[in-house]
GROMACS .gro file of C-alpha atoms in nm:
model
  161
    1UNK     CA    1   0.955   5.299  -2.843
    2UNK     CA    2   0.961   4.905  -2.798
    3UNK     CA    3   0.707   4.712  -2.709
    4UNK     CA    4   0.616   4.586  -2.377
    5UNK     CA    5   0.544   4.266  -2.335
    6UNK     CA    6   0.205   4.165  -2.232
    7UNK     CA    7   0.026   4.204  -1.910
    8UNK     CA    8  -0.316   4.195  -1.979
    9UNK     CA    9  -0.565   3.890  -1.843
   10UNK     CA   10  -0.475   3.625  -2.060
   11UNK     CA   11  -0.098   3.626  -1.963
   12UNK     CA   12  -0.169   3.683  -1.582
   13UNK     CA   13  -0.365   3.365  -1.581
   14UNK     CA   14  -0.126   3.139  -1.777
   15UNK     CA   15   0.128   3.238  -1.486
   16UNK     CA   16  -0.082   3.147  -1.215
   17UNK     CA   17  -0.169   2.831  -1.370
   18UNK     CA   18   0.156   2.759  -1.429
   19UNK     CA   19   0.246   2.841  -1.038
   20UNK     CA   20  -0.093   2.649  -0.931
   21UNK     CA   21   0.080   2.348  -1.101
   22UNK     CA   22   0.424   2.374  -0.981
   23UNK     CA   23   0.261   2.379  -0.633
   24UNK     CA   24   0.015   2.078  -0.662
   25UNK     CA   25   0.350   1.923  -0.786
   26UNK     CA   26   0.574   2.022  -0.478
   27UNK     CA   27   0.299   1.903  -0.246
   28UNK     CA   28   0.208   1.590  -0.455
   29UNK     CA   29   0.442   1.238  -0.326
   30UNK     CA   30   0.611   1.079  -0.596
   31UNK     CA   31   0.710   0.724  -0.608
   32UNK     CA   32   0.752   0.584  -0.289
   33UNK     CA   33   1.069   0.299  -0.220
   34UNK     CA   34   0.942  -0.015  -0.181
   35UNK     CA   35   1.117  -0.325  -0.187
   36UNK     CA   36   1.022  -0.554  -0.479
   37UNK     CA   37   0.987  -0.979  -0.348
   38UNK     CA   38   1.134  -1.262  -0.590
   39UNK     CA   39   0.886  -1.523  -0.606
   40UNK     CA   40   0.835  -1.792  -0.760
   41UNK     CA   41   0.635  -1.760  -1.113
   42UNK     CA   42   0.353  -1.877  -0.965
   43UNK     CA   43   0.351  -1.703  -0.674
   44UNK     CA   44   0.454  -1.338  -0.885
   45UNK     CA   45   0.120  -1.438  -1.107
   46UNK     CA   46  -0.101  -1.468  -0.825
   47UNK     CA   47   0.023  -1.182  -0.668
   48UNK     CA   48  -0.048  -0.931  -0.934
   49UNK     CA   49  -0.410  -1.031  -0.939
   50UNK     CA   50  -0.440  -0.957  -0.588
   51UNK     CA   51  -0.234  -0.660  -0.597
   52UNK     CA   52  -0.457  -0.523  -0.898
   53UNK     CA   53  -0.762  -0.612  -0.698
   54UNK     CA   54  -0.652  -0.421  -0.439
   55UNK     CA   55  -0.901  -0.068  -0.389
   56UNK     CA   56  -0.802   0.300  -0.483
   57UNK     CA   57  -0.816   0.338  -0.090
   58UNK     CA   58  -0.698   0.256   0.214
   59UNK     CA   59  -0.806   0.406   0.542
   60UNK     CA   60  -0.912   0.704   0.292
   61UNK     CA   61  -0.533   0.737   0.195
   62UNK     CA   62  -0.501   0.740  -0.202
   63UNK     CA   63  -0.302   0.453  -0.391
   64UNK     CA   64   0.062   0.589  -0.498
   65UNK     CA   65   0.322   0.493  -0.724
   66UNK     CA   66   0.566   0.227  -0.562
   67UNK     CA   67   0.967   0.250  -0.713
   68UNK     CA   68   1.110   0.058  -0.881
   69UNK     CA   69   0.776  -0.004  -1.010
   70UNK     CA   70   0.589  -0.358  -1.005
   71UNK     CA   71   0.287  -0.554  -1.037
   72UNK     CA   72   0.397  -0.718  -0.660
   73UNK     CA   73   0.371  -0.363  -0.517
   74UNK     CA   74   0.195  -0.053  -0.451
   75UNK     CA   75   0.143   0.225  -0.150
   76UNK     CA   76  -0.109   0.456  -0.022
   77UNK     CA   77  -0.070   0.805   0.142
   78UNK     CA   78   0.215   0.972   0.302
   79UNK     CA   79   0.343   0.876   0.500
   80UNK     CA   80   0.320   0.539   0.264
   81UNK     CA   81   0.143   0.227   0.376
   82UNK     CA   82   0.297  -0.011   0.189
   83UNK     CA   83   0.180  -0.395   0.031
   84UNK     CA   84   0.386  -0.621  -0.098
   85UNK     CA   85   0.276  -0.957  -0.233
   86UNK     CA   86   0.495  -1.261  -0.236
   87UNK     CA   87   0.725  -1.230   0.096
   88UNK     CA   88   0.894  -1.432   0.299
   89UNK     CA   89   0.698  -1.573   0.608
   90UNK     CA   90   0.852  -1.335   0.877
   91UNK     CA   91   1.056  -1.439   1.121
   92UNK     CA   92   0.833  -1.583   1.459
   93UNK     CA   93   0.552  -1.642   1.212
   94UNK     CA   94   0.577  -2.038   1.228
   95UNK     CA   95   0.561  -2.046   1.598
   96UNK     CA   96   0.292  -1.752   1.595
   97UNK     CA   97  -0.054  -1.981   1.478
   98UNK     CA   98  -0.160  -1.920   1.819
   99UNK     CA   99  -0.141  -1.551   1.779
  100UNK     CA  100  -0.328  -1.550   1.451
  101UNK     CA  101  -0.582  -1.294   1.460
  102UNK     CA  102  -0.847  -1.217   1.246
  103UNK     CA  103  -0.985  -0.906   1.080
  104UNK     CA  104  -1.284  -0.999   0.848
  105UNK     CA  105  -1.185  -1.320   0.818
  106UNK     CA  106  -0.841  -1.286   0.680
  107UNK     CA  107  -0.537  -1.426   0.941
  108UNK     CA  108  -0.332  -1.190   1.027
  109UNK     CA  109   0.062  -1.218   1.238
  110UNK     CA  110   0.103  -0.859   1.347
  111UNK     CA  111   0.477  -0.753   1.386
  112UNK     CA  112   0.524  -0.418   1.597
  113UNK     CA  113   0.861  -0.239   1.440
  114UNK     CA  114   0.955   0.097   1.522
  115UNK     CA  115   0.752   0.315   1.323
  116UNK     CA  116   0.413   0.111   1.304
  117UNK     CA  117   0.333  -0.228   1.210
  118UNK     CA  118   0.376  -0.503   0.966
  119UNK     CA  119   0.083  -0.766   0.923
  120UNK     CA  120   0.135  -1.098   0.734
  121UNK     CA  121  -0.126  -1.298   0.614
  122UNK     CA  122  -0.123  -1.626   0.767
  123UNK     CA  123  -0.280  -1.957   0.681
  124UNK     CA  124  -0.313  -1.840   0.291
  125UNK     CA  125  -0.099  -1.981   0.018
  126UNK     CA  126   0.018  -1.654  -0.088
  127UNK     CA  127   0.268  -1.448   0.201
  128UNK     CA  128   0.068  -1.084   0.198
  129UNK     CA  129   0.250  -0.801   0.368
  130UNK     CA  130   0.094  -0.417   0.518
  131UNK     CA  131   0.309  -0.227   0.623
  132UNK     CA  132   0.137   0.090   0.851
  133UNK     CA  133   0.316   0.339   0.975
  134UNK     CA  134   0.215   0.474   1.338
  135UNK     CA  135   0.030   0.784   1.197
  136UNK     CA  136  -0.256   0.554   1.085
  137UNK     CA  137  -0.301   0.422   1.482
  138UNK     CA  138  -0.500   0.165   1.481
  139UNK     CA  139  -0.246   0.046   1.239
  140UNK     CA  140  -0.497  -0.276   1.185
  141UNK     CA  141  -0.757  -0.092   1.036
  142UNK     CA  142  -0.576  -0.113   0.707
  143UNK     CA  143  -0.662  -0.457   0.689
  144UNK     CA  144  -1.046  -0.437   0.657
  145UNK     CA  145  -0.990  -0.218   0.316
  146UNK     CA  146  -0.794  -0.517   0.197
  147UNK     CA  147  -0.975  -0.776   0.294
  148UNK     CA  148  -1.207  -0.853  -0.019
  149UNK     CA  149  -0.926  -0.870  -0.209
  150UNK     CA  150  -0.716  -1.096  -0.004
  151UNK     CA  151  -1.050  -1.337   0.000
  152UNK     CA  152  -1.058  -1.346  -0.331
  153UNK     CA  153  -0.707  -1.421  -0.479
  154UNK     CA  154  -0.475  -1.552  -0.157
  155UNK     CA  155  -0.664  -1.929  -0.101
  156UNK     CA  156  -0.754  -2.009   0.235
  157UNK     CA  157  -0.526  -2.334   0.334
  158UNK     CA  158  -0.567  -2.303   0.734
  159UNK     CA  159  -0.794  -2.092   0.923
  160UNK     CA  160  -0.671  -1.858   1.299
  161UNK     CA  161  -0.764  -2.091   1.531
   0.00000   0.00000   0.00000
């Protein structure tokens, strides 16, 4: 008579390891899209310190992978809120000093877009950009978790007045 393969304890639990992975896998977000800037040398050097600096964190979302991958980029959560170091001023921004405003005293020019919002540091010599989607509401809250970092690598040139 052949032998039956094994069903004892041992085997049992391999299998539902191996099906606890596969779903902490389907559930898990990979890589999330996010556009990589072309900056300057300079600028892209800068930028990776701050986006290095930037905590495991924000609004108790966990830092993802960004794709194509770079040290300009990174997200947290899902839906992603997304950073990018190294932008373009947005349009409106020169004519928006007066509607600076200031979370922990980092400028910010707030854009409202369809699904959220996209904040821009202003008055800093690097071009910082959060992008929150709506499910975070308030979207600004982001910006305290990022603030420390911001301070310390994107120099203050002119302050929200």
């Amino acid at each position: 008579m052949p032998k039956l393969p094994s069903t004892g304890p041992a085997r049992v639990r391999t299998v539902g390891a191996a099906l606890c992975l596969l779903l902490i896998a389907g559930c898990s977000p990979g890589p999330t899209p996010v556009p990589v800037p072309s900056p300057a040398p300079e600028v892209a050097a800068a930028c990776a310190d701050l986006v290095k600096a930037l905590p495991a964190k924000v609004l108790d979302a966990e830092r993802r992978e960004a794709s194509p991958k770079s040290p300009l980029t990174t997200a947290y959560g899902d839906p992603p809120i997304e950073m990018t170091c190294g932008v373009t001023p947005p349009a409106g921004m020169a004519e928006a000093q007066s509607q600076c405003f200031e979370v922990n005293g980092v400028g910010w020019f707030a854009k409202q877009v369809e699904n959220g919002f996209i904040f821009t540091t202003i008055g800093r010599s690097l071009y910082f950009e959060v992008a929150v989607p709506s499910e975070y509401t308030p979207e600004a809250n982001a910006l305290t978790d990022v603030s420390d970092a911001v301070h310390k690598f994107d120099k203050l040139v002119t302050p929200c007045t």
